[in-house]
Amino acid sequence: MSLSLLDSPSSLNSGLPEWYLQLRKTAWSEFLEIPSPNRKDENWRFANIKKLSYEGVNDAQSIDGFDIDQHLSESVHLNSDNNRMIFNNDTFLYQSPSKDDLIDKGFIFKPLSQALIDHGTLIESYFMKEKSRLGSQKFYKLNQARQKEGYFIYVPEGLEIDEPIEVFHWLSGKDSAIFPYSLIITDKKSNLTVAEYVASSDDQFGLVCGVSDLIAEDDSTLTYVRTQNLSEKAHSIQSSNVLSHRNSKVKNFSLNLGCDWLRHESISRLMGDGASSEMISVSVPEKNQEFDMRTLQLHEHPNTSSDLLYKNALYDQSKTTFAGMIKVEEGAHQTDAYQTCRNLLMSDKCEANSMPGLEINADQVKCSHGSTSNPVAEEELFYLMSRGIQEPVSRQLVTFGFVKDAVDRLNNDKLEEVILKKLERRFNRIGLR
Amino acid sequence: MSSLEIINLSASINGTEILKGLSLKVPKGEVHAIMGPNGSGKSTLAKVMAGHEDYIVTDGDVLLDGKSLLEMDIDERSREGLFLAFQYPAEIPGVSNANFLRAARQARLPEGEEIDAVAFYKEIYSKMDQLGMDRKFTGRSVNEGFSGGEKKRNEVLQMMMLEPSYAVLDETDSGLDIDALKIVAEGVNAMRSPDRGFLVITHYQRLLDYIVPDHVHVLSDGQIIKSGSKDLALELEEKGYDWLKEEGLIKA
């Protein structure tokens, strides 16, 4: 039997909280009611709406050809003792044993399906409370309606977890769709770093329609890194919501390499005195890849800061769209908000669209936004070549430096190394141009 | 044959002729200085030799040990043995100094051969020590956020690592305080050898107290108008460039 995303979602195992099942049901009818995106909508300017046709796409099933042992051994980038969780096609595969002392302190790291049963009340107060503000309402609801798995992390007050948690999502099989959900909460004065890796295990077409909610309570620090290395044919629609409360520090880093087409929406809400949020993204599209990214830095409270840096190195006929908005709400005085999008054009056929935006409704605000699109600077090239470095090697050095400059912002040597390795492989594959 | 020879070189930028038939020969083992007032074409000469594409060579040639440089690409000229220490070195964000120099060394190896990383670091550290450069500069992005003096030291470090047959130093003294100037000059002097020629371009005589030249040339309006021993630099320092005007060598 061939399913389609337009068929009603299959029912889930019993034991899940009633509120969750109810929300899921409502989300499905909302999904059906919300009209498909239209290019006339400001949020879909420059977007390739044609890519949004998902006939024949199914909820991902378990795949015979998926080599579990191989992927388990590949699903570790940092120390294998770190907290780690692995999924294939929205099915939980493995979790490294959590240390008892962390669990005793109230630390929770569980697959969503299990967490909903064990911690339903806690999850309910945070679960998908955000409005989808940047255009993908329909897909936000689709995620909610077809959600099957994901993970939940809760770091209790005062607990600092030094070693990053790693989560792996593998997508496999032709026309498979997954709807992962990530909910991460750092309670007061806690500290956490999470690295989530989304990748294909084959070269097939598939869809990832994901949502992540990151909530940093007062005085907490949360760093979230997401790398996407899906197949060249895959599509990805991702919504990421950051809630930054009083004196919290959030860093949201995103690396995009794979996908034929992707749409990513990222929102940071600055909600308390001293809240700060950094949004960093690196993309290296080639061939006919299209990356469409929309962001919102929403300052709702005085004395908050946000800093966005999106860097794209575009090869071949690839295309990127960046639409960023800084919104300073009434009363959110003493806001510091910065937004920069830089495009490095590695071919004369690529296309980088940038639409930076600013809306300020408060006083004593420091805001700046800007975007640039340039080929490799002649002066930099001349300098490198004057040291004997061949032109294509010089170009690659500059390009690698261009993206590394953004990766450096993570200030986490181990994670930077993981990301730079992925980028190195990418540039080696692209080769010298 | 063993020389860097500039023959009747003319070059222009945006249709304006800057070099007007300049001739000069730097044999291996010698240090030649070029002095001249602002706008005389000093930096143009350096950039033309390195192959900057904004400049068009309209006449003449530059021979490195008998081979025409002008036939070569920018990177080839360097591998052939030419080094230019820039007056205003470019900043390359995200590319560490160490990786940059490794790439430059790698470019000189036959295909398939790899740099010995341990030996490379040992070498770069000892040369940085010699130049009084903090070792953390290996990890910093090339020239990014460097002070004027740090940039110039970095130029000399590159020269020491690449060991060219001919080095052209373009206003290497500008931006340096006297202590930094001495250290940089020591680095250059340590590189002086019968197998290497230097062309030191400078506006002021000061640098030549520390890098003592074998010959001094005066460049004016795109041509060498006077050549002499190191005493010529002192004379210029004392009398200024106007003195040459009075001699009728510079058009008033």
XYZ file of C-alpha atoms in Angstrom:
685
model
C 0.000 0.000 0.000
C 1.436 3.331 -1.004
C 0.837 6.117 1.454
C 0.986 9.779 0.710
C 1.548 12.777 2.902
C -1.990 13.796 2.048
C -3.421 10.657 3.645
C -4.364 10.889 7.306
C -1.452 10.135 9.586
C -1.378 6.662 11.041
C -2.349 6.406 14.674
C 0.378 6.190 17.269
C 0.964 3.652 20.009
C -1.288 4.041 22.977
C 0.164 5.317 26.217
C 0.878 8.788 24.866
C -0.742 11.664 26.728
C -4.197 12.672 25.601
C -3.177 16.336 25.109
C -0.480 15.257 22.672
C -2.793 13.074 20.615
C -5.371 15.858 20.557
C -2.853 18.440 19.362
C -1.724 16.065 16.684
C -5.254 15.631 15.448
C -5.925 19.366 15.425
C -2.646 19.957 13.623
C -3.727 17.629 10.829
C -6.957 19.519 10.179
C -5.043 22.790 10.344
C -2.518 21.448 7.860
C -5.321 20.588 5.459
C -6.907 24.033 5.854
C -3.791 26.186 5.488
C -3.293 27.091 1.830
C -0.061 26.109 0.143
C 2.568 28.855 -0.002
C 2.149 31.359 -2.767
C 4.897 33.394 -4.392
C 2.895 36.551 -3.836
C 3.406 36.052 -0.130
C 6.367 38.197 1.018
C 7.701 35.211 2.956
C 7.983 33.220 -0.262
C 9.580 35.843 -2.481
C 12.330 34.268 -4.598
C 11.224 30.832 -3.372
C 10.928 27.947 -5.779
C 7.380 26.890 -4.928
C 7.498 24.109 -7.514
C 9.738 22.175 -5.159
C 6.880 21.846 -2.678
C 5.072 19.038 -4.458
C 5.184 15.879 -2.394
C 3.041 13.404 -4.250
C 4.207 9.873 -3.700
C 6.194 10.800 -0.595
C 5.517 8.528 2.367
C 6.140 8.380 6.064
C 9.517 6.685 6.276
C 9.379 2.975 7.043
C 12.152 0.768 8.282
C 14.363 -0.057 5.335
C 15.846 -3.481 4.656
C 18.955 -2.068 3.068
C 19.888 0.096 6.061
C 23.030 -1.297 7.649
C 22.458 -0.708 11.341
C 25.892 -1.801 12.543
C 27.678 0.345 10.033
C 25.634 3.422 10.872
C 25.959 2.874 14.593
C 29.715 2.839 14.237
C 29.618 5.959 12.035
C 27.370 7.807 14.452
C 30.008 9.188 16.724
C 32.001 12.343 16.045
C 33.193 13.170 19.539
C 34.017 10.956 22.491
C 31.907 7.777 22.376
C 31.288 8.153 26.130
C 29.307 11.323 25.503
C 25.532 11.212 25.664
C 24.468 10.081 22.241
C 21.265 9.076 20.475
C 20.737 7.629 17.004
C 17.625 7.449 14.826
C 16.884 6.016 11.425
C 13.715 7.039 9.597
C 12.151 8.421 12.768
C 12.792 5.161 14.577
C 14.916 5.097 17.704
C 18.013 2.903 17.234
C 20.412 3.495 20.067
C 21.221 5.583 23.089
C 24.516 5.548 24.956
C 24.048 4.870 28.657
C 23.565 8.135 30.550
C 25.660 8.547 33.630
C 23.784 7.781 36.849
C 24.918 10.914 38.621
C 23.368 13.073 35.892
C 20.076 11.206 36.059
C 20.067 11.526 39.841
C 20.363 15.267 39.437
C 17.285 15.337 37.245
C 18.888 15.393 33.800
C 16.614 13.979 31.108
C 17.668 12.842 27.630
C 15.148 10.529 26.006
C 13.562 9.738 22.670
C 10.413 11.827 22.311
C 8.052 8.831 22.292
C 9.393 7.693 25.656
C 9.718 11.173 27.128
C 6.061 11.918 26.383
C 5.073 8.940 28.492
C 7.521 9.633 31.331
C 7.483 13.438 31.421
C 4.235 14.399 29.686
C 3.379 17.280 32.010
C 6.803 18.903 31.769
C 6.839 18.594 27.986
C 3.299 19.921 27.626
C 4.267 23.320 29.020
C 6.921 23.803 26.322
C 5.745 21.705 23.406
C 5.378 23.556 20.069
C 4.061 26.717 21.666
C 5.599 28.942 19.022
C 3.784 30.471 16.135
C 5.282 29.807 12.763
C 6.008 33.401 11.737
C 8.071 33.144 8.579
C 5.857 31.350 6.109
C 6.026 27.638 6.854
C 2.849 27.319 8.955
C 1.639 24.510 6.770
C 4.801 22.473 7.255
C 5.019 23.284 10.937
C 1.573 21.730 11.267
C 2.569 18.852 9.026
C 5.426 18.095 11.369
C 3.114 18.169 14.353
C 0.519 15.977 12.674
C 2.908 13.314 11.374
C 5.458 13.472 14.174
C 6.610 10.068 15.300
C 9.918 10.566 17.011
C 12.492 13.071 18.117
C 14.220 13.750 21.382
C 13.761 15.642 24.608
C 16.574 17.107 26.691
C 16.050 18.782 30.022
C 18.944 20.158 32.037
C 17.842 20.943 35.589
C 18.689 24.138 37.453
C 22.377 24.660 38.102
C 23.610 21.605 36.208
C 26.466 22.176 33.779
C 27.099 19.513 31.186
C 30.494 20.079 29.620
C 30.631 17.352 27.002
C 28.375 17.954 23.987
C 25.435 15.632 23.427
C 25.315 14.082 19.954
C 22.143 13.171 18.068
C 22.118 11.463 14.671
C 19.177 11.318 12.288
C 19.615 9.024 9.289
C 17.170 9.210 6.410
C 16.976 6.241 4.053
C 14.921 4.855 1.224
C 13.332 6.485 -1.805
C 10.491 8.952 -1.146
C 10.810 8.615 2.620
C 9.695 11.487 4.813
C 10.631 12.063 8.443
C 9.231 14.603 10.906
C 11.737 14.877 13.719
C 11.067 17.123 16.675
C 13.712 18.381 19.081
C 12.866 19.928 22.427
C 15.759 21.214 24.492
C 15.337 23.037 27.769
C 18.156 24.450 29.833
C 16.753 25.406 33.201
C 18.136 28.257 35.316
C 21.932 28.560 35.510
C 22.507 25.385 33.557
C 24.789 24.793 30.617
C 24.480 22.498 27.622
C 25.835 21.892 24.122
C 23.995 19.730 21.604
C 25.185 18.664 18.165
C 22.570 17.221 15.847
C 23.593 15.609 12.572
C 21.025 15.005 9.861
C 22.188 12.894 6.916
C 21.064 10.434 4.252
C 22.310 6.876 4.260
C 21.798 6.637 0.492
C 21.499 8.935 -2.532
C 17.709 8.810 -2.789
C 15.095 11.525 -2.734
C 13.516 12.015 0.675
C 12.056 14.739 2.855
C 12.947 15.990 6.306
C 10.280 18.225 7.792
C 11.573 19.112 11.231
C 10.942 21.451 14.109
C 13.205 22.332 16.992
C 12.297 24.272 20.115
C 15.224 25.538 22.145
C 14.376 27.126 25.462
C 17.054 28.788 27.562
C 15.747 29.743 30.974
C 17.301 32.505 33.115
C 21.109 32.577 33.321
C 21.538 29.425 31.267
C 23.829 28.780 28.316
C 22.723 26.702 25.362
C 24.738 25.927 22.247
C 22.990 24.052 19.492
C 24.754 22.879 16.345
C 22.914 21.274 13.471
C 24.645 19.869 10.419
C 22.660 18.794 7.394
C 24.246 16.459 4.887
C 21.264 14.853 3.188
C 21.446 13.375 -0.292
C 21.706 15.651 -3.318
C 18.096 14.872 -4.166
C 16.548 15.382 -0.735
C 14.376 18.231 0.465
C 14.386 19.750 3.913
C 11.984 22.095 5.640
C 13.159 23.092 9.083
C 11.767 25.488 11.674
C 13.906 26.440 14.597
C 12.658 28.511 17.534
C 14.912 29.909 20.221
C 13.515 31.395 23.416
C 16.174 33.300 25.269
C 15.211 34.342 28.788
C 16.923 36.672 31.283
C 20.727 36.610 31.028
C 20.701 33.462 28.958
C 23.175 32.934 26.151
C 22.116 30.940 23.142
C 24.185 30.008 20.133
C 22.409 28.406 17.202
C 24.790 27.153 14.505
C 23.738 25.554 11.271
C 25.794 23.878 8.534
C 24.093 23.015 5.259
C 25.774 20.884 2.628
C 23.237 18.448 1.191
C 19.728 18.732 -0.302
C 18.435 19.590 -3.727
C 16.202 22.166 -2.048
C 15.833 23.387 1.476
C 13.855 25.924 3.382
C 15.030 26.868 6.842
C 13.331 29.291 9.166
C 15.071 30.374 12.320
C 13.623 32.601 15.015
C 15.279 33.985 18.124
C 13.071 35.595 20.728
C 14.879 37.764 23.265
C 12.609 37.727 26.267
C 14.431 38.943 29.348
C 17.030 41.416 30.560
C 20.499 40.503 29.340
C 19.292 37.763 27.005
C 21.560 37.145 24.036
C 21.356 35.033 20.949
C 23.855 34.262 18.234
C 22.657 32.804 14.948
C 25.364 31.445 12.675
C 24.987 29.590 9.432
C 27.394 28.194 6.855
C 26.296 26.820 3.491
C 28.276 25.510 0.546
C 25.772 24.791 -2.234
C 26.880 23.534 -5.659
C 25.332 22.255 -8.900
C 21.617 23.140 -8.840
C 21.127 23.232 -5.089
C 18.709 25.832 -3.738
C 18.863 27.001 -0.129
C 16.136 29.309 1.124
C 16.695 30.788 4.588
C 14.514 33.125 6.569
C 15.331 34.528 9.961
C 13.809 36.693 12.647
C 15.555 38.320 15.588
C 12.690 39.367 17.818
C 13.593 41.724 20.650
C 10.702 41.789 23.096
C 12.462 43.054 26.198
C 14.943 45.853 26.994
C 18.699 45.163 27.277
C 18.930 42.248 24.928
C 21.341 41.432 22.129
C 21.350 39.311 19.032
C 24.001 38.714 16.412
C 23.425 36.922 13.139
C 26.082 35.823 10.647
C 25.056 33.789 7.587
C 27.758 32.810 5.123
C 27.193 31.137 1.779
C 29.872 29.989 -0.666
C 28.026 29.298 -3.903
C 29.328 27.106 -6.733
C 27.946 26.293 -10.185
C 24.274 27.202 -10.732
C 23.385 27.059 -7.056
C 21.026 29.562 -5.546
C 20.539 30.985 -2.069
C 17.922 33.253 -0.613
C 18.406 35.003 2.672
C 15.608 37.038 4.195
C 16.443 38.353 7.628
C 14.400 40.573 9.881
C 15.393 42.344 13.062
C 12.325 43.423 14.943
C 12.658 45.578 18.026
C 9.317 45.748 19.766
C 7.918 48.716 21.614
C 9.696 49.198 24.910
C 12.632 46.966 24.029
C 15.103 49.778 24.650
C 18.868 49.276 24.737
C 18.686 46.561 22.142
C 21.872 45.513 20.307
C 21.039 43.655 17.141
C 23.295 42.804 14.242
C 22.663 40.932 11.058
C 25.163 40.077 8.341
C 24.793 37.867 5.302
C 27.881 37.281 3.170
C 27.863 35.482 -0.135
C 31.008 34.343 -1.873
C 30.266 33.784 -5.544
C 32.441 30.979 -6.900
C 30.887 30.934 -10.355
C 29.227 33.486 -12.591
C 26.098 31.378 -12.858
C 25.202 31.177 -9.169
C 22.586 33.433 -7.649
C 22.507 34.914 -4.153
C 19.430 36.852 -3.065
C 19.577 38.848 0.131
C 16.736 40.700 1.768
C 17.898 42.172 5.052
C 15.216 43.907 7.096
C 14.911 46.102 10.129
C 11.915 47.287 12.126
C 12.617 49.373 15.204
C 9.933 50.499 17.618
C 12.088 51.454 20.607
C 14.727 53.995 21.611
C 18.450 53.804 22.278
C 18.877 50.894 20.008
C 22.042 49.752 18.251
C 21.187 47.883 15.099
C 22.974 47.137 11.885
C 22.265 44.937 8.961
C 24.036 44.307 5.740
C 24.698 41.815 3.043
C 27.452 41.420 0.493
C 27.872 39.258 -2.587
C 31.306 39.128 -4.159
C 33.659 36.825 -5.974
C 37.003 36.088 -4.316
C 38.739 39.445 -3.836
C 41.470 40.106 -6.422
C 43.838 41.489 -3.799
C 43.571 38.327 -1.674
C 44.108 36.126 -4.707
C 47.107 38.188 -5.835
C 48.667 37.949 -2.389
C 48.324 34.167 -2.149
C 49.493 33.601 -5.707
C 52.471 35.885 -5.183
C 53.648 33.254 -2.687
C 53.624 30.595 -5.371
C 50.227 29.081 -4.561
C 48.431 28.073 -7.754
C 45.273 30.017 -8.585
C 42.740 27.211 -7.957
C 44.435 26.317 -4.671
C 44.428 29.994 -3.687
C 40.706 30.207 -4.448
C 40.014 27.182 -2.322
C 42.101 28.571 0.542
C 40.171 31.841 0.502
C 36.841 30.023 0.310
C 37.720 27.695 3.145
C 38.859 30.703 5.167
C 35.593 32.465 4.378
C 33.498 29.705 5.947
C 35.983 28.895 8.715
C 35.717 32.460 9.902
C 32.055 31.744 10.793
C 32.816 28.315 12.283
C 35.373 29.987 14.593
C 32.492 31.794 16.259
C 31.481 28.562 17.962
C 34.406 28.830 20.357
C 34.369 25.095 20.879
C 37.503 23.428 19.523
C 36.111 19.913 19.340
C 32.922 20.873 17.553
C 34.780 23.219 15.241
C 36.987 20.302 14.278
C 33.958 18.129 13.495
C 32.453 20.832 11.309
C 35.713 21.720 9.576
C 36.217 18.058 8.718
C 32.825 17.977 7.041
C 33.697 21.164 5.186
C 37.084 19.798 4.141
C 35.410 16.725 2.663
C 32.979 18.997 0.889
C 35.709 21.156 -0.650
C 37.734 18.099 -1.621
C 34.713 16.738 -3.434
C 34.024 20.027 -5.180
C 37.679 20.012 -6.165
C 39.874 22.834 -7.362
C 38.162 25.341 -9.591
C 72.939 35.281 -16.183
C 72.644 35.128 -12.355
C 70.778 38.336 -11.897
C 67.426 40.012 -11.748
C 67.487 42.270 -14.751
C 64.976 44.949 -15.585
C 65.331 46.064 -19.184
C 63.801 49.264 -20.525
C 60.559 48.547 -18.651
C 57.494 50.640 -19.370
C 54.153 50.048 -17.690
C 50.864 51.852 -17.312
C 47.705 51.715 -15.253
C 44.344 52.934 -16.545
C 46.104 54.439 -19.528
C 48.604 56.460 -17.476
C 52.222 55.557 -18.038
C 54.055 55.164 -14.722
C 57.283 53.361 -15.650
C 59.041 54.895 -18.594
C 61.874 52.726 -19.780
C 63.383 51.675 -16.461
C 66.587 49.623 -16.533
C 68.359 48.036 -13.564
C 70.391 44.921 -12.871
C 70.644 43.195 -9.480
C 73.259 40.424 -9.558
C 73.008 37.612 -7.026
C 74.812 38.362 -3.812
C 74.132 42.117 -3.981
C 71.707 44.445 -2.261
C 70.406 47.304 -4.352
C 68.267 50.101 -3.004
C 65.791 52.166 -4.961
C 64.916 55.520 -3.511
C 62.619 58.124 -4.857
C 59.997 60.700 -4.043
C 56.313 59.799 -3.742
C 54.729 59.025 -7.063
C 57.990 58.193 -8.784
C 56.830 54.639 -9.566
C 58.511 52.643 -6.770
C 55.523 50.543 -5.799
C 54.427 50.191 -9.395
C 57.771 48.602 -10.198
C 57.299 46.065 -7.374
C 53.766 45.167 -8.448
C 54.639 44.890 -12.122
C 57.448 42.478 -11.298
C 55.088 40.357 -9.181
C 52.507 40.346 -11.985
C 49.654 42.492 -10.697
C 46.978 42.477 -13.359
C 45.981 46.115 -13.042
C 49.253 47.126 -14.699
C 49.949 46.745 -18.369
C 53.522 46.320 -19.508
C 53.897 48.315 -22.699
C 57.583 47.741 -23.337
C 60.708 46.040 -22.037
C 61.277 42.897 -20.018
C 62.263 41.550 -16.607
C 64.635 38.596 -16.607
C 65.172 36.305 -13.661
C 68.414 34.444 -14.279
C 67.795 35.008 -17.949
C 64.159 33.857 -18.004
C 61.448 36.370 -18.791
C 59.192 36.886 -15.767
C 56.573 38.665 -17.818
C 55.755 35.417 -19.618
C 54.905 33.751 -16.304
C 51.760 33.672 -14.151
C 51.892 35.324 -10.744
C 52.383 32.055 -8.859
C 55.007 30.801 -11.319
C 57.143 33.891 -10.740
C 57.211 33.114 -7.045
C 58.086 29.473 -7.550
C 60.787 30.561 -9.981
C 62.432 32.452 -7.110
C 60.962 35.958 -6.920
C 59.593 37.291 -3.650
C 57.777 40.558 -3.068
C 57.417 41.870 0.469
C 54.292 43.999 0.171
C 53.941 47.532 1.390
C 50.294 46.800 2.233
C 49.916 43.038 2.710
C 46.383 41.661 2.159
C 44.349 40.202 5.007
C 42.937 36.708 4.447
C 40.180 35.966 6.999
C 39.897 32.377 8.211
C 43.210 31.219 6.690
C 45.812 30.665 9.378
C 49.354 31.842 8.820
C 50.618 28.290 9.234
C 48.213 26.848 6.661
C 49.044 29.648 4.274
C 52.775 29.002 4.488
C 52.250 25.256 4.267
C 50.286 25.765 1.062
C 53.073 27.965 -0.300
C 55.654 25.299 0.524
C 53.417 22.533 -0.774
C 53.137 24.378 -4.090
C 56.900 23.954 -4.503
C 56.872 20.191 -4.062
C 56.471 17.676 -6.874
C 52.990 16.173 -7.149
C 52.300 13.439 -4.633
C 54.871 14.664 -2.137
C 53.640 15.957 1.199
C 55.166 18.424 3.632
C 56.677 16.981 6.788
C 54.426 18.785 9.274
C 56.659 18.312 12.311
C 59.736 19.654 10.552
C 57.668 22.498 9.130
C 56.500 23.677 12.544
C 59.975 23.353 13.990
C 61.278 25.556 11.224
C 58.549 28.176 11.376
C 58.861 28.462 15.156
C 62.612 28.981 15.034
C 62.211 31.680 12.374
C 59.468 33.376 14.345
C 61.709 33.370 17.396
C 64.375 35.030 15.320
C 61.909 37.764 14.301
C 60.558 38.161 17.825
C 57.102 36.975 16.728
C 54.806 35.295 19.213
C 54.107 31.680 18.265
C 50.390 32.283 18.442
C 50.720 34.055 15.089
C 50.818 30.656 13.381
C 47.171 30.118 14.303
C 45.968 33.623 13.519
C 44.372 34.514 10.211
C 46.885 35.914 7.729
C 47.485 39.588 8.597
C 43.994 40.005 10.011
C 44.054 42.430 12.899
C 47.864 42.641 12.731
C 49.475 45.987 13.516
C 51.546 47.628 10.783
C 54.739 46.279 12.336
C 53.331 42.762 12.749
C 52.374 42.705 9.094
C 55.899 43.645 8.032
C 57.438 41.011 10.273
C 55.042 38.531 8.744
C 56.294 39.493 5.288
C 59.875 38.854 6.360
C 58.828 35.545 7.956
C 57.356 34.468 4.622
C 60.541 35.447 2.858
C 62.580 33.405 5.311
C 60.311 30.396 4.829
C 60.277 30.587 1.028
C 63.997 31.368 0.554
C 63.705 33.205 -2.777
C 66.629 33.867 -5.149
C 65.555 37.512 -5.425
C 63.589 39.506 -2.909
C 61.945 42.846 -3.568
C 61.123 44.700 -0.368
C 58.530 47.408 -0.946
C 58.687 50.097 1.758
C 59.266 47.437 4.391
C 60.283 50.155 6.849
C 56.982 52.014 6.750
C 54.903 51.433 9.850
C 57.838 50.131 11.873
C 59.209 51.672 15.038
C 62.954 51.636 15.458
C 63.085 48.399 17.477
C 60.925 46.536 14.997
C 62.954 48.002 12.169
C 66.146 46.593 13.679
C 64.633 43.134 14.086
C 63.298 43.102 10.545
C 66.633 44.313 9.202
C 68.422 41.581 11.130
C 66.115 39.043 9.515
C 66.920 40.416 6.085
C 70.656 40.593 6.791
C 70.627 36.978 7.963
C 69.245 36.089 4.529
C 71.961 37.915 2.626
C 73.986 35.387 0.705
C 76.004 35.006 -2.505
C 73.000 33.089 -3.849
C 70.459 35.811 -3.296
C 69.828 39.305 -4.580
C 67.807 42.062 -2.895
C 66.017 45.084 -4.240
C 65.091 47.345 -1.344
C 62.545 50.024 -2.179
C 62.303 52.855 0.314
C 61.409 56.481 0.647
C 63.711 57.133 3.594
C 67.363 56.507 4.096
C 66.719 55.217 7.647
C 66.262 51.570 6.622
C 69.599 51.653 4.791
C 71.411 52.279 8.062
C 70.434 48.751 8.981
C 70.330 47.043 5.604
C 73.438 48.476 4.033
C 73.131 48.404 0.231
C 75.862 47.761 -2.311
C 74.267 50.191 -4.748
C 71.701 52.949 -4.537
C 69.482 54.098 -7.420
C 67.232 57.083 -7.575
C 63.892 56.646 -9.309
C 62.042 59.638 -10.617
C 59.136 59.852 -13.011
C 59.447 56.187 -13.964
C 63.153 56.157 -14.710
C 66.437 55.622 -12.860
C 68.044 59.028 -12.949
C 71.092 58.433 -10.799
C 73.001 55.485 -9.403
C 75.780 55.345 -6.905
C 77.247 53.755 -3.795
C 75.571 53.702 -0.387
C 76.792 57.245 0.135
C 74.227 58.436 -2.391
C 71.502 57.566 0.114
C 73.178 59.730 2.750
C 73.501 62.567 0.308
C 69.804 62.316 -0.494
C 68.950 62.255 3.185
C 70.956 65.375 3.734
C 69.952 67.389 0.690
C 66.495 66.014 -0.061
C 65.137 65.114 -3.455
C 65.109 68.794 -4.439
C 68.830 68.662 -4.784
C 68.366 66.429 -7.828
C 65.982 68.963 -9.217
C 68.675 71.571 -8.968
C 71.055 69.209 -10.722
C 68.560 69.195 -13.570
C 67.932 65.486 -13.157
C 64.338 65.930 -12.074
C 62.099 68.057 -14.151
C 60.827 70.922 -12.063
